[in-house]
Amino acid sequence: MSIVSHGHTAMVQDLLRELCDGHGGWIEHVIVTHNIPEPTLQEPAEGWPFRFTELFNDRPAGFGANHNGAFEHCFSEFFCVLNPDVELAGPELWRSLVAAACEPGTGLAYPVLLNPDGSLQDNEREAVTPIALLRRRLLKQPQRGIDWVSAAFWLVPAQNYRRLGGFDERFFMYCEDTDFCLRLRIAGLGLRRVEVAVVHQAMRGSGREVRHLAWHLRSLWRLWTGPVLRRYLADVTAS
């Protein structure tokens, strides 16, 4: 399991407590990457019920680079990408995710994400094209399909992550999850949702900070001008 902290020490500490209480024997190794300087996390009095590793970056890295770095320490059958702002369900969550990830043809499994007010989060999206953004943002039209899901919470068979080479680190922030999902789909693998809900605070920065907006726009341009989206759309049209 890979968790990246950007100064979220208290939030990560709470998440680790939830993992300790509700791991159900499913979690083998948790890796927390500190992307900016912050204190070491506190070990529970009873000790970690799983292997625990903290990584400290010399300088901030992008979303994909951080998770790819954590994957270098992955020797288990599955690799979990988990945001620090997620509130978990009980052990049934892991049982359901693993069962779904084991289904033939599954590229990754993910739970239902809810907003803190209990409403359904819009983490399941159609391919990000200029027209799709126009329909969604300005015309407020519903999604026409699910081509990718946000990487707030994924369970990926490690062989799939390795096969794709992980996240494309040229996306410093934003769209790396879109790119990864589209590459999975091009490889003939699917995205499988499990009907277990978790709460995700979704602290989206692109609407609040100029640098996040700049990262988002740069990533969109890379996605739109790169080969992956074109290949995926061509495959969808052909099918």
Coordinates of N, CA and C in Angstrom, one line a residue:
M1 N 0.8 -1.2 0.0 CA 0.0 0.0 0.0 C 0.9 1.2 0.0
S2 N 0.6 2.2 -0.9 CA 1.4 3.4 -1.0 C 0.5 4.6 -0.7
I3 N 1.0 5.4 0.3 CA 0.3 6.6 0.7 C 1.3 7.7 0.6
V4 N 0.9 8.9 0.0 CA 1.8 10.0 -0.1 C 1.3 11.2 0.8
S5 N 2.2 11.7 1.6 CA 1.8 12.8 2.5 C 2.5 14.1 2.0
H6 N 1.7 15.1 1.9 CA 2.2 16.5 1.6 C 1.9 17.4 2.8
G7 N 2.5 17.0 3.9 CA 2.3 17.8 5.1 C 1.0 17.3 5.8
H8 N 0.5 16.1 5.5 CA -0.8 15.6 6.0 C -0.5 14.7 7.2
T9 N 0.4 15.1 8.1 CA 0.8 14.2 9.2 C -0.4 13.7 10.0
A10 N -1.2 14.6 10.5 CA -2.3 14.2 11.3 C -3.3 13.3 10.6
M11 N -3.6 13.7 9.3 CA -4.5 12.9 8.5 C -4.0 11.5 8.3
V12 N -2.7 11.4 7.9 CA -2.1 10.1 7.7 C -2.0 9.3 9.0
Q13 N -1.8 9.9 10.1 CA -1.8 9.2 11.4 C -3.2 8.6 11.6
D14 N -4.2 9.3 11.4 CA -5.6 8.8 11.5 C -5.9 7.6 10.6
L15 N -5.4 7.8 9.3 CA -5.6 6.7 8.3 C -4.8 5.5 8.8
L16 N -3.6 5.6 9.3 CA -2.9 4.4 9.7 C -3.6 3.7 10.9
R17 N -4.2 4.5 11.8 CA -5.0 3.9 12.8 C -6.1 3.1 12.3
E18 N -6.8 3.6 11.3 CA -7.9 2.9 10.6 C -7.4 1.6 10.0
L19 N -6.2 1.7 9.4 CA -5.6 0.5 8.7 C -5.2 -0.5 9.8
C20 N -4.7 -0.1 10.9 CA -4.3 -1.0 12.0 C -5.6 -1.7 12.6
D21 N -6.7 -0.9 12.7 CA -7.9 -1.5 13.3 C -8.7 -2.4 12.4
G22 N -8.6 -2.1 11.1 CA -9.5 -2.8 10.1 C -8.7 -3.5 9.0
H23 N -7.5 -3.9 9.2 CA -6.7 -4.5 8.1 C -7.2 -5.9 7.9
G24 N -7.8 -6.6 8.9 CA -8.3 -7.9 8.7 C -7.3 -9.0 8.2
G25 N -6.0 -8.7 8.3 CA -5.0 -9.6 7.8 C -4.7 -9.5 6.3
W26 N -5.3 -8.5 5.7 CA -5.2 -8.4 4.2 C -4.0 -7.6 3.8
I27 N -3.5 -6.8 4.7 CA -2.5 -5.8 4.4 C -1.1 -6.3 4.8
E28 N -0.2 -6.4 3.9 CA 1.2 -6.9 4.1 C 2.2 -5.8 4.4
H29 N 2.1 -4.7 3.7 CA 3.2 -3.7 3.8 C 2.6 -2.3 3.4
V30 N 2.8 -1.4 4.3 CA 2.3 0.0 4.1 C 3.5 0.9 3.9
I31 N 3.6 1.7 2.9 CA 4.7 2.6 2.6 C 4.1 4.0 2.6
V32 N 4.6 4.9 3.4 CA 4.3 6.3 3.4 C 5.4 7.1 2.9
T33 N 5.2 7.9 1.9 CA 6.2 8.8 1.3 C 5.9 10.2 1.7
H34 N 6.9 10.8 2.4 CA 6.8 12.2 2.8 C 7.3 13.1 1.7
N35 N 6.5 13.8 1.0 CA 6.9 14.6 -0.1 C 7.5 15.9 0.2
I36 N 7.2 16.4 1.5 CA 7.9 17.6 2.0 C 8.3 17.2 3.4
P37 N 9.2 18.0 4.0 CA 9.7 17.7 5.4 C 8.6 17.7 6.4
E38 N 8.5 16.7 7.2 CA 7.5 16.5 8.2 C 8.0 15.5 9.2
P39 N 7.5 15.4 10.4 CA 8.0 14.5 11.4 C 7.7 13.1 11.1
T40 N 8.5 12.2 11.7 CA 8.2 10.7 11.6 C 6.9 10.4 12.2
L41 N 6.2 9.5 11.6 CA 4.9 9.1 12.1 C 5.0 8.2 13.4
Q42 N 4.0 8.2 14.2 CA 4.1 7.5 15.5 C 3.6 6.1 15.4
E43 N 4.4 5.2 15.8 CA 4.0 3.8 15.9 C 3.0 3.5 17.0
P44 N 1.9 2.8 16.7 CA 1.0 2.5 17.8 C 1.6 1.7 18.9
A45 N 1.0 1.8 20.1 CA 1.6 1.2 21.3 C 1.7 -0.3 21.1
E46 N 0.8 -0.9 20.4 CA 0.8 -2.3 20.2 C 1.7 -2.8 19.1
G47 N 2.3 -1.8 18.4 CA 3.2 -2.1 17.2 C 2.4 -2.2 15.9
W48 N 3.1 -2.1 14.8 CA 2.4 -2.2 13.5 C 2.0 -3.6 13.2
P49 N 0.7 -3.9 12.8 CA 0.3 -5.2 12.4 C 0.7 -5.6 11.0
F50 N 1.5 -4.8 10.4 CA 2.0 -5.0 9.0 C 3.4 -4.4 8.9
R51 N 4.1 -4.7 7.9 CA 5.4 -4.1 7.7 C 5.1 -2.6 7.4
F52 N 6.0 -1.8 7.9 CA 5.7 -0.3 7.7 C 7.1 0.3 7.4
T53 N 7.0 1.2 6.3 CA 8.2 1.9 5.8 C 7.8 3.3 5.5
E54 N 8.7 4.2 6.0 CA 8.6 5.6 5.7 C 9.7 6.0 4.7
L55 N 9.4 6.7 3.7 CA 10.3 7.3 2.7 C 10.3 8.8 2.8
F56 N 11.4 9.5 2.7 CA 11.5 10.9 2.9 C 12.2 11.5 1.6
N57 N 11.5 12.3 0.8 CA 12.0 12.9 -0.4 C 12.9 14.1 -0.1
D58 N 14.0 14.2 -0.8 CA 14.9 15.3 -0.7 C 14.3 16.6 -1.3
R59 N 13.4 16.4 -2.3 CA 12.7 17.4 -2.9 C 11.3 16.9 -3.4
P60 N 10.3 17.7 -3.4 CA 9.0 17.2 -3.8 C 9.0 16.6 -5.2
A61 N 8.3 15.4 -5.3 CA 8.2 14.7 -6.5 C 6.7 14.7 -6.9
G62 N 6.4 14.3 -8.1 CA 5.1 14.3 -8.6 C 4.3 13.0 -8.1
F63 N 3.0 13.0 -8.3 CA 2.1 12.0 -7.8 C 2.6 10.6 -8.3
G64 N 2.8 10.5 -9.7 CA 3.2 9.3 -10.2 C 4.6 8.8 -9.8
A65 N 5.5 9.7 -9.7 CA 6.9 9.4 -9.3 C 6.9 8.9 -7.8
N66 N 6.1 9.4 -7.0 CA 6.0 9.0 -5.6 C 5.5 7.6 -5.5
H67 N 4.4 7.3 -6.2 CA 3.9 5.9 -6.1 C 4.8 4.9 -6.9
N68 N 5.4 5.3 -8.0 CA 6.4 4.4 -8.6 C 7.5 4.1 -7.7
G69 N 8.0 5.1 -6.9 CA 9.0 4.9 -6.0 C 8.6 3.9 -4.9
A70 N 7.4 4.0 -4.4 CA 6.9 3.0 -3.4 C 6.8 1.6 -4.0
F71 N 6.4 1.6 -5.3 CA 6.2 0.2 -6.0 C 7.5 -0.5 -6.0
E72 N 8.7 0.2 -6.0 CA 10.0 -0.5 -6.0 C 10.1 -1.4 -4.8
H73 N 9.3 -1.1 -3.7 CA 9.4 -1.9 -2.5 C 8.3 -2.9 -2.4
C74 N 7.5 -3.1 -3.5 CA 6.4 -4.0 -3.5 C 6.8 -5.4 -4.0
F75 N 6.6 -6.3 -3.1 CA 6.9 -7.7 -3.4 C 5.6 -8.6 -3.2
S76 N 4.5 -8.0 -3.1 CA 3.2 -8.7 -2.9 C 2.4 -8.8 -4.2
E77 N 1.3 -9.4 -4.1 CA 0.5 -9.7 -5.3 C -0.2 -8.5 -5.8
F78 N -0.5 -7.6 -4.9 CA -1.3 -6.4 -5.2 C -0.6 -5.1 -4.8
F79 N -0.9 -4.0 -5.4 CA -0.4 -2.7 -5.1 C -1.5 -1.8 -4.9
C80 N -1.6 -1.2 -3.7 CA -2.8 -0.3 -3.4 C -2.3 1.2 -3.4
V81 N -2.9 2.0 -4.2 CA -2.7 3.4 -4.2 C -3.8 4.1 -3.4
L82 N -3.4 4.8 -2.3 CA -4.4 5.3 -1.4 C -4.1 6.7 -1.0
N83 N -5.1 7.6 -1.2 CA -4.9 9.0 -0.7 C -5.0 9.1 0.8
P84 N -4.3 10.1 1.4 CA -4.4 10.2 2.8 C -5.8 10.8 3.3
D85 N -6.6 11.3 2.4 CA -7.9 11.9 2.8 C -9.0 11.0 2.6
V86 N -8.8 9.7 2.8 CA -9.8 8.6 2.7 C -10.2 8.1 4.0
E87 N -11.5 7.9 4.3 CA -11.9 7.2 5.5 C -12.4 5.9 5.1
L88 N -11.9 4.8 5.7 CA -12.1 3.5 5.3 C -13.3 2.8 5.9
A89 N -13.7 1.7 5.2 CA -14.7 0.8 5.8 C -14.0 -0.3 6.5
G90 N -14.7 -1.3 6.9 CA -14.1 -2.4 7.7 C -13.4 -3.4 6.8
P91 N -13.0 -4.6 7.3 CA -12.2 -5.6 6.6 C -12.9 -6.1 5.3
E92 N -14.3 -6.0 5.3 CA -15.0 -6.5 4.1 C -14.6 -5.7 2.9
L93 N -14.1 -4.5 3.1 CA -13.6 -3.7 2.0 C -12.4 -4.4 1.2
W94 N -11.5 -4.9 2.0 CA -10.3 -5.5 1.4 C -10.7 -6.9 0.8
R95 N -11.6 -7.6 1.4 CA -12.0 -8.9 0.9 C -12.7 -8.6 -0.5
S96 N -13.5 -7.6 -0.6 CA -14.2 -7.3 -1.8 C -13.3 -6.9 -2.9
L97 N -12.3 -6.0 -2.5 CA -11.4 -5.5 -3.5 C -10.5 -6.6 -4.1
V98 N -10.0 -7.4 -3.2 CA -9.1 -8.5 -3.6 C -9.9 -9.5 -4.5
A99 N -11.1 -9.8 -4.2 CA -11.9 -10.7 -5.0 C -12.1 -10.1 -6.4
A100 N -12.4 -8.8 -6.4 CA -12.6 -8.1 -7.7 C -11.3 -8.1 -8.5
A101 N -10.2 -7.8 -7.9 CA -8.9 -7.7 -8.6 C -8.5 -9.0 -9.1
C102 N -9.0 -10.1 -8.5 CA -8.6 -11.5 -9.0 C -9.4 -11.9 -10.2
E103 N -10.5 -11.2 -10.5 CA -11.4 -11.6 -11.6 C -10.6 -11.5 -12.9
P104 N -10.7 -12.5 -13.8 CA -9.9 -12.4 -15.1 C -10.3 -11.1 -15.8
G105 N -9.2 -10.5 -16.4 CA -9.4 -9.3 -17.2 C -9.5 -8.0 -16.4
T106 N -9.3 -8.1 -15.1 CA -9.4 -6.9 -14.3 C -8.1 -6.2 -14.3
G107 N -8.1 -4.9 -14.6 CA -6.9 -4.1 -14.6 C -6.6 -3.5 -13.2
L108 N -7.7 -3.0 -12.6 CA -7.7 -2.5 -11.2 C -9.1 -2.6 -10.6
A109 N -9.1 -2.6 -9.3 CA -10.4 -2.6 -8.6 C -10.4 -1.4 -7.7
Y110 N -11.7 -0.8 -7.5 CA -11.8 0.4 -6.7 C -13.1 0.4 -6.0
P111 N -13.2 1.1 -4.9 CA -14.5 1.1 -4.1 C -15.4 2.3 -4.6
V112 N -16.6 2.3 -4.1 CA -17.4 3.5 -4.3 C -16.9 4.6 -3.4
L113 N -16.7 5.8 -4.0 CA -16.3 7.0 -3.2 C -17.4 7.9 -2.9
L114 N -17.5 8.3 -1.7 CA -18.6 9.2 -1.3 C -17.9 10.5 -0.8
N115 N -18.6 11.6 -1.0 CA -18.2 12.9 -0.4 C -18.5 12.9 1.1
P116 N -17.9 13.8 1.9 CA -18.2 13.8 3.3 C -19.7 14.0 3.6
D117 N -20.5 14.6 2.7 CA -21.9 14.7 3.0 C -22.8 13.5 2.6
G118 N -22.1 12.4 2.2 CA -22.8 11.2 1.8 C -23.1 11.1 0.3
S119 N -23.0 12.2 -0.4 CA -23.3 12.1 -1.9 C -22.2 11.3 -2.6
L120 N -22.6 10.8 -3.8 CA -21.7 10.0 -4.6 C -20.7 11.0 -5.3
Q121 N -19.4 10.6 -5.2 CA -18.4 11.4 -5.8 C -18.2 11.1 -7.3
D122 N -17.8 12.1 -8.0 CA -17.7 11.9 -9.5 C -16.3 11.4 -9.9
N123 N -15.9 10.3 -9.3 CA -14.5 9.8 -9.6 C -14.5 8.9 -10.8
E124 N -15.6 8.5 -11.3 CA -15.7 7.7 -12.5 C -16.0 8.6 -13.7
R125 N -15.1 8.7 -14.6 CA -15.2 9.7 -15.7 C -15.0 9.1 -17.1
E126 N -15.6 9.8 -18.1 CA -15.3 9.5 -19.4 C -14.0 10.1 -19.9
A127 N -13.4 9.6 -21.0 CA -12.1 10.1 -21.5 C -12.1 11.6 -21.5
V128 N -11.0 12.2 -21.0 CA -10.9 13.6 -20.9 C -10.5 14.2 -22.2
T129 N -11.5 14.7 -23.0 CA -11.3 15.4 -24.2 C -11.8 16.8 -24.0
P130 N -11.4 17.8 -24.9 CA -12.0 19.1 -24.8 C -13.5 19.1 -24.9
I131 N -14.1 18.3 -25.7 CA -15.5 18.3 -25.9 C -16.2 17.7 -24.6
A132 N -15.5 16.6 -24.0 CA -16.1 16.0 -22.8 C -16.0 17.0 -21.7
L133 N -15.0 17.8 -21.6 CA -14.9 18.9 -20.5 C -16.0 19.9 -20.7
L134 N -16.2 20.3 -22.0 CA -17.2 21.3 -22.3 C -18.6 20.8 -21.8
R135 N -18.9 19.6 -22.2 CA -20.2 19.0 -21.8 C -20.3 18.9 -20.3
R136 N -19.3 18.5 -19.6 CA -19.3 18.3 -18.2 C -19.3 19.7 -17.4
R137 N -18.4 20.6 -17.7 CA -18.2 21.8 -17.0 C -19.3 22.9 -17.3
L138 N -19.5 23.1 -18.6 CA -20.4 24.2 -19.0 C -21.8 23.8 -19.2
L139 N -22.0 22.6 -19.8 CA -23.4 22.2 -20.2 C -24.0 21.3 -19.1
K140 N -23.1 20.9 -18.1 CA -23.6 20.1 -17.0 C -24.3 18.8 -17.4
Q141 N -23.8 18.2 -18.5 CA -24.4 17.0 -19.0 C -23.7 15.8 -18.2
P142 N -24.5 14.7 -18.1 CA -23.9 13.5 -17.4 C -22.8 12.9 -18.3
Q143 N -22.1 12.0 -17.6 CA -21.0 11.3 -18.2 C -21.6 10.3 -19.2
R144 N -20.9 10.1 -20.3 CA -21.4 9.1 -21.4 C -20.8 7.7 -21.2
G145 N -20.0 7.6 -20.2 CA -19.4 6.3 -20.0 C -18.3 6.4 -18.9
I146 N -17.7 5.3 -18.6 CA -16.6 5.3 -17.6 C -15.4 4.8 -18.3
D147 N -14.5 5.7 -18.6 CA -13.2 5.3 -19.2 C -12.0 5.3 -18.3
W148 N -12.2 6.0 -17.1 CA -11.1 6.0 -16.1 C -11.7 6.4 -14.8
V149 N -11.0 6.1 -13.7 CA -11.4 6.4 -12.4 C -10.2 7.1 -11.7
S150 N -10.5 8.0 -10.8 CA -9.4 8.8 -10.1 C -8.7 7.8 -9.2
A151 N -7.4 8.1 -9.0 CA -6.5 7.3 -8.3 C -6.5 7.6 -6.8
A152 N -7.6 8.0 -6.2 CA -7.7 8.2 -4.8 C -7.6 6.9 -4.1
F153 N -8.1 5.8 -4.7 CA -8.1 4.5 -4.0 C -8.2 3.4 -5.1
W154 N -7.1 2.8 -5.4 CA -7.0 1.7 -6.4 C -6.4 0.5 -5.7
L155 N -6.8 -0.7 -6.1 CA -6.1 -1.9 -5.9 C -5.7 -2.5 -7.2
V156 N -4.4 -2.5 -7.5 CA -3.9 -3.0 -8.8 C -3.1 -4.3 -8.7
P157 N -3.5 -5.3 -9.4 CA -2.6 -6.5 -9.4 C -1.2 -6.0 -9.8
A158 N -0.2 -6.4 -9.0 CA 1.2 -5.9 -9.2 C 1.7 -6.2 -10.6
Q159 N 1.3 -7.3 -11.1 CA 1.8 -7.7 -12.5 C 1.3 -6.7 -13.5
N160 N 0.1 -6.1 -13.3 CA -0.5 -5.1 -14.2 C 0.3 -3.8 -14.1
Y161 N 0.6 -3.4 -12.9 CA 1.3 -2.2 -12.6 C 2.7 -2.3 -13.3
R162 N 3.3 -3.4 -13.1 CA 4.7 -3.7 -13.6 C 4.6 -3.7 -15.1
R163 N 3.6 -4.3 -15.7 CA 3.5 -4.5 -17.1 C 3.4 -3.1 -17.8
L164 N 2.7 -2.2 -17.2 CA 2.5 -0.8 -17.7 C 3.7 0.1 -17.4
G165 N 4.5 -0.3 -16.5 CA 5.6 0.5 -16.1 C 5.2 1.6 -15.1
G166 N 4.1 1.4 -14.4 CA 3.6 2.3 -13.5 C 3.0 3.6 -14.1
F167 N 3.0 4.6 -13.3 CA 2.5 5.9 -13.8 C 3.5 6.5 -14.7
D168 N 3.0 7.3 -15.7 CA 3.9 8.1 -16.6 C 4.3 9.3 -15.8
E169 N 5.6 9.4 -15.4 CA 6.1 10.5 -14.5 C 6.2 11.8 -15.2
R170 N 5.9 11.8 -16.5 CA 5.9 13.1 -17.2 C 4.7 14.0 -16.8
F171 N 3.7 13.3 -16.2 CA 2.6 14.0 -15.6 C 3.0 14.3 -14.2
F172 N 3.4 15.5 -13.9 CA 3.8 15.8 -12.5 C 2.6 15.7 -11.5
M173 N 1.5 16.2 -11.9 CA 0.3 16.2 -11.1 C -0.9 16.3 -12.0
Y174 N -1.9 15.5 -11.8 CA -3.1 15.5 -12.6 C -2.9 14.7 -13.9
C175 N -3.9 13.9 -14.3 CA -4.1 13.2 -15.5 C -3.2 11.9 -15.6
E176 N -2.3 11.7 -14.6 CA -1.5 10.5 -14.6 C -2.5 9.3 -14.4
D177 N -3.5 9.5 -13.6 CA -4.5 8.4 -13.4 C -5.3 8.1 -14.7
T178 N -5.7 9.2 -15.4 CA -6.4 9.0 -16.6 C -5.5 8.2 -17.6
D179 N -4.3 8.6 -17.8 CA -3.3 8.0 -18.7 C -3.2 6.5 -18.3
F180 N -3.0 6.2 -17.0 CA -2.8 4.8 -16.6 C -4.0 4.0 -16.9
C181 N -5.2 4.5 -16.6 CA -6.4 3.7 -16.9 C -6.6 3.5 -18.4
L182 N -6.3 4.5 -19.2 CA -6.5 4.3 -20.7 C -5.5 3.3 -21.2
R183 N -4.3 3.3 -20.6 CA -3.3 2.3 -21.0 C -3.8 0.9 -20.6
L184 N -4.4 0.8 -19.4 CA -5.0 -0.5 -19.0 C -6.0 -1.0 -20.0
R185 N -6.9 0.0 -20.4 CA -8.0 -0.4 -21.3 C -7.4 -0.8 -22.7
I186 N -6.4 -0.1 -23.2 CA -5.8 -0.4 -24.4 C -5.2 -1.8 -24.4
A187 N -4.7 -2.2 -23.2 CA -4.1 -3.5 -23.0 C -5.2 -4.6 -22.8
G188 N -6.5 -4.2 -22.9 CA -7.6 -5.2 -22.8 C -8.0 -5.5 -21.4
L189 N -7.6 -4.7 -20.5 CA -8.0 -4.9 -19.1 C -9.1 -3.9 -18.6
G190 N -9.9 -4.3 -17.7 CA -11.0 -3.5 -17.3 C -10.9 -2.8 -15.9
L191 N -11.8 -1.9 -15.6 CA -11.8 -1.2 -14.3 C -13.0 -1.8 -13.6
R192 N -12.8 -2.4 -12.4 CA -13.9 -3.1 -11.7 C -14.2 -2.4 -10.4
R193 N -15.5 -1.9 -10.3 CA -15.9 -1.3 -9.1 C -16.5 -2.3 -8.1
V194 N -16.2 -2.2 -6.8 CA -16.9 -3.0 -5.8 C -17.8 -2.1 -5.0
E195 N -18.9 -2.7 -4.6 CA -20.0 -2.0 -4.0 C -19.8 -1.8 -2.5
V196 N -18.7 -1.3 -2.1 CA -18.4 -1.0 -0.8 C -17.9 0.5 -0.8
A197 N -18.5 1.3 0.1 CA -18.3 2.7 0.0 C -17.3 3.2 1.1
V198 N -16.5 4.1 0.7 CA -15.6 4.8 1.6 C -15.7 6.3 1.3
V199 N -15.4 7.1 2.3 CA -15.5 8.6 2.2 C -14.2 9.2 1.8
H200 N -14.2 10.1 0.8 CA -13.1 10.7 0.3 C -13.3 12.2 0.3
Q201 N -12.4 12.9 1.0 CA -12.6 14.4 1.2 C -12.3 15.1 -0.1
A202 N -11.5 14.5 -1.0 CA -11.2 15.1 -2.4 C -10.8 16.6 -2.3
M203 N -9.7 16.8 -1.7 CA -9.1 18.2 -1.5 C -8.5 18.6 -2.8
R204 N -9.3 19.0 -3.8 CA -8.8 19.3 -5.1 C -8.2 20.7 -5.1
G205 N -6.9 20.8 -5.6 CA -6.2 22.0 -5.5 C -6.3 22.9 -6.7
S206 N -6.7 22.4 -7.9 CA -6.6 23.1 -9.1 C -7.6 24.3 -9.1
G207 N -8.6 24.2 -8.3 CA -9.6 25.3 -8.2 C -9.2 26.4 -7.2
R208 N -8.1 26.1 -6.4 CA -7.8 27.0 -5.3 C -6.4 27.6 -5.4
E209 N -5.5 26.9 -6.1 CA -4.1 27.4 -6.1 C -3.7 27.5 -7.6
V210 N -3.0 28.6 -7.9 CA -2.5 28.9 -9.2 C -1.6 27.8 -9.7
R211 N -0.6 27.3 -8.8 CA 0.3 26.3 -9.3 C -0.4 25.0 -9.6
H212 N -1.4 24.7 -8.9 CA -2.2 23.4 -9.2 C -2.9 23.6 -10.5
L213 N -3.5 24.7 -10.7 CA -4.2 25.0 -12.0 C -3.2 24.9 -13.2
A214 N -2.0 25.4 -13.0 CA -0.9 25.3 -14.0 C -0.5 23.9 -14.3
W215 N -0.4 23.1 -13.2 CA -0.1 21.7 -13.4 C -1.2 21.0 -14.1
H216 N -2.4 21.3 -13.8 CA -3.6 20.6 -14.4 C -3.6 20.9 -15.9
L217 N -3.4 22.2 -16.2 CA -3.5 22.6 -17.6 C -2.4 22.0 -18.4
R218 N -1.2 21.9 -17.8 CA 0.0 21.3 -18.5 C -0.3 19.8 -18.7
S219 N -0.8 19.2 -17.7 CA -1.1 17.7 -17.9 C -2.2 17.5 -18.9
L220 N -3.2 18.3 -18.9 CA -4.2 18.2 -20.0 C -3.6 18.3 -21.4
W221 N -2.8 19.3 -21.5 CA -2.1 19.5 -22.8 C -1.3 18.2 -23.2
R222 N -0.6 17.7 -22.2 CA 0.2 16.5 -22.5 C -0.7 15.3 -22.9
L223 N -1.8 15.2 -22.2 CA -2.7 14.1 -22.5 C -3.3 14.3 -23.9
W224 N -3.7 15.5 -24.2 CA -4.4 15.7 -25.5 C -3.4 15.6 -26.7
T225 N -2.2 15.9 -26.5 CA -1.2 15.9 -27.6 C -0.4 14.6 -27.6
G226 N -0.6 13.7 -26.7 CA 0.2 12.5 -26.6 C -0.5 11.3 -27.3
P227 N 0.1 10.2 -27.5 CA -0.5 9.1 -28.2 C -1.5 8.2 -27.5
V228 N -1.5 8.2 -26.2 CA -2.4 7.3 -25.4 C -3.8 7.6 -25.7
L229 N -4.2 8.9 -25.5 CA -5.7 9.2 -25.7 C -6.1 9.0 -27.1
R230 N -5.3 9.3 -28.1 CA -5.6 9.1 -29.5 C -5.8 7.6 -29.7
R231 N -4.9 6.8 -29.2 CA -5.0 5.4 -29.4 C -6.3 4.8 -28.8
Y232 N -6.5 5.3 -27.6 CA -7.7 4.8 -26.9 C -9.0 5.2 -27.6
L233 N -9.1 6.4 -28.0 CA -10.3 6.9 -28.8 C -10.4 6.1 -30.1
A234 N -9.3 5.8 -30.7 CA -9.4 5.1 -32.0 C -9.9 3.7 -31.7
D235 N -9.4 3.1 -30.7 CA -9.9 1.7 -30.3 C -11.4 1.7 -30.0
V236 N -11.8 2.7 -29.2 CA -13.3 2.8 -28.9 C -14.1 3.0 -30.2
T237 N -13.7 3.8 -31.1 CA -14.4 4.1 -32.3 C -14.4 2.8 -33.1
A238 N -13.3 2.1 -33.2 CA -13.3 0.9 -34.0 C -14.2 -0.2 -33.4
S239 N -14.3 -0.2 -32.1 CA -15.2 -1.3 -31.5 C -16.6 -0.9 -31.5

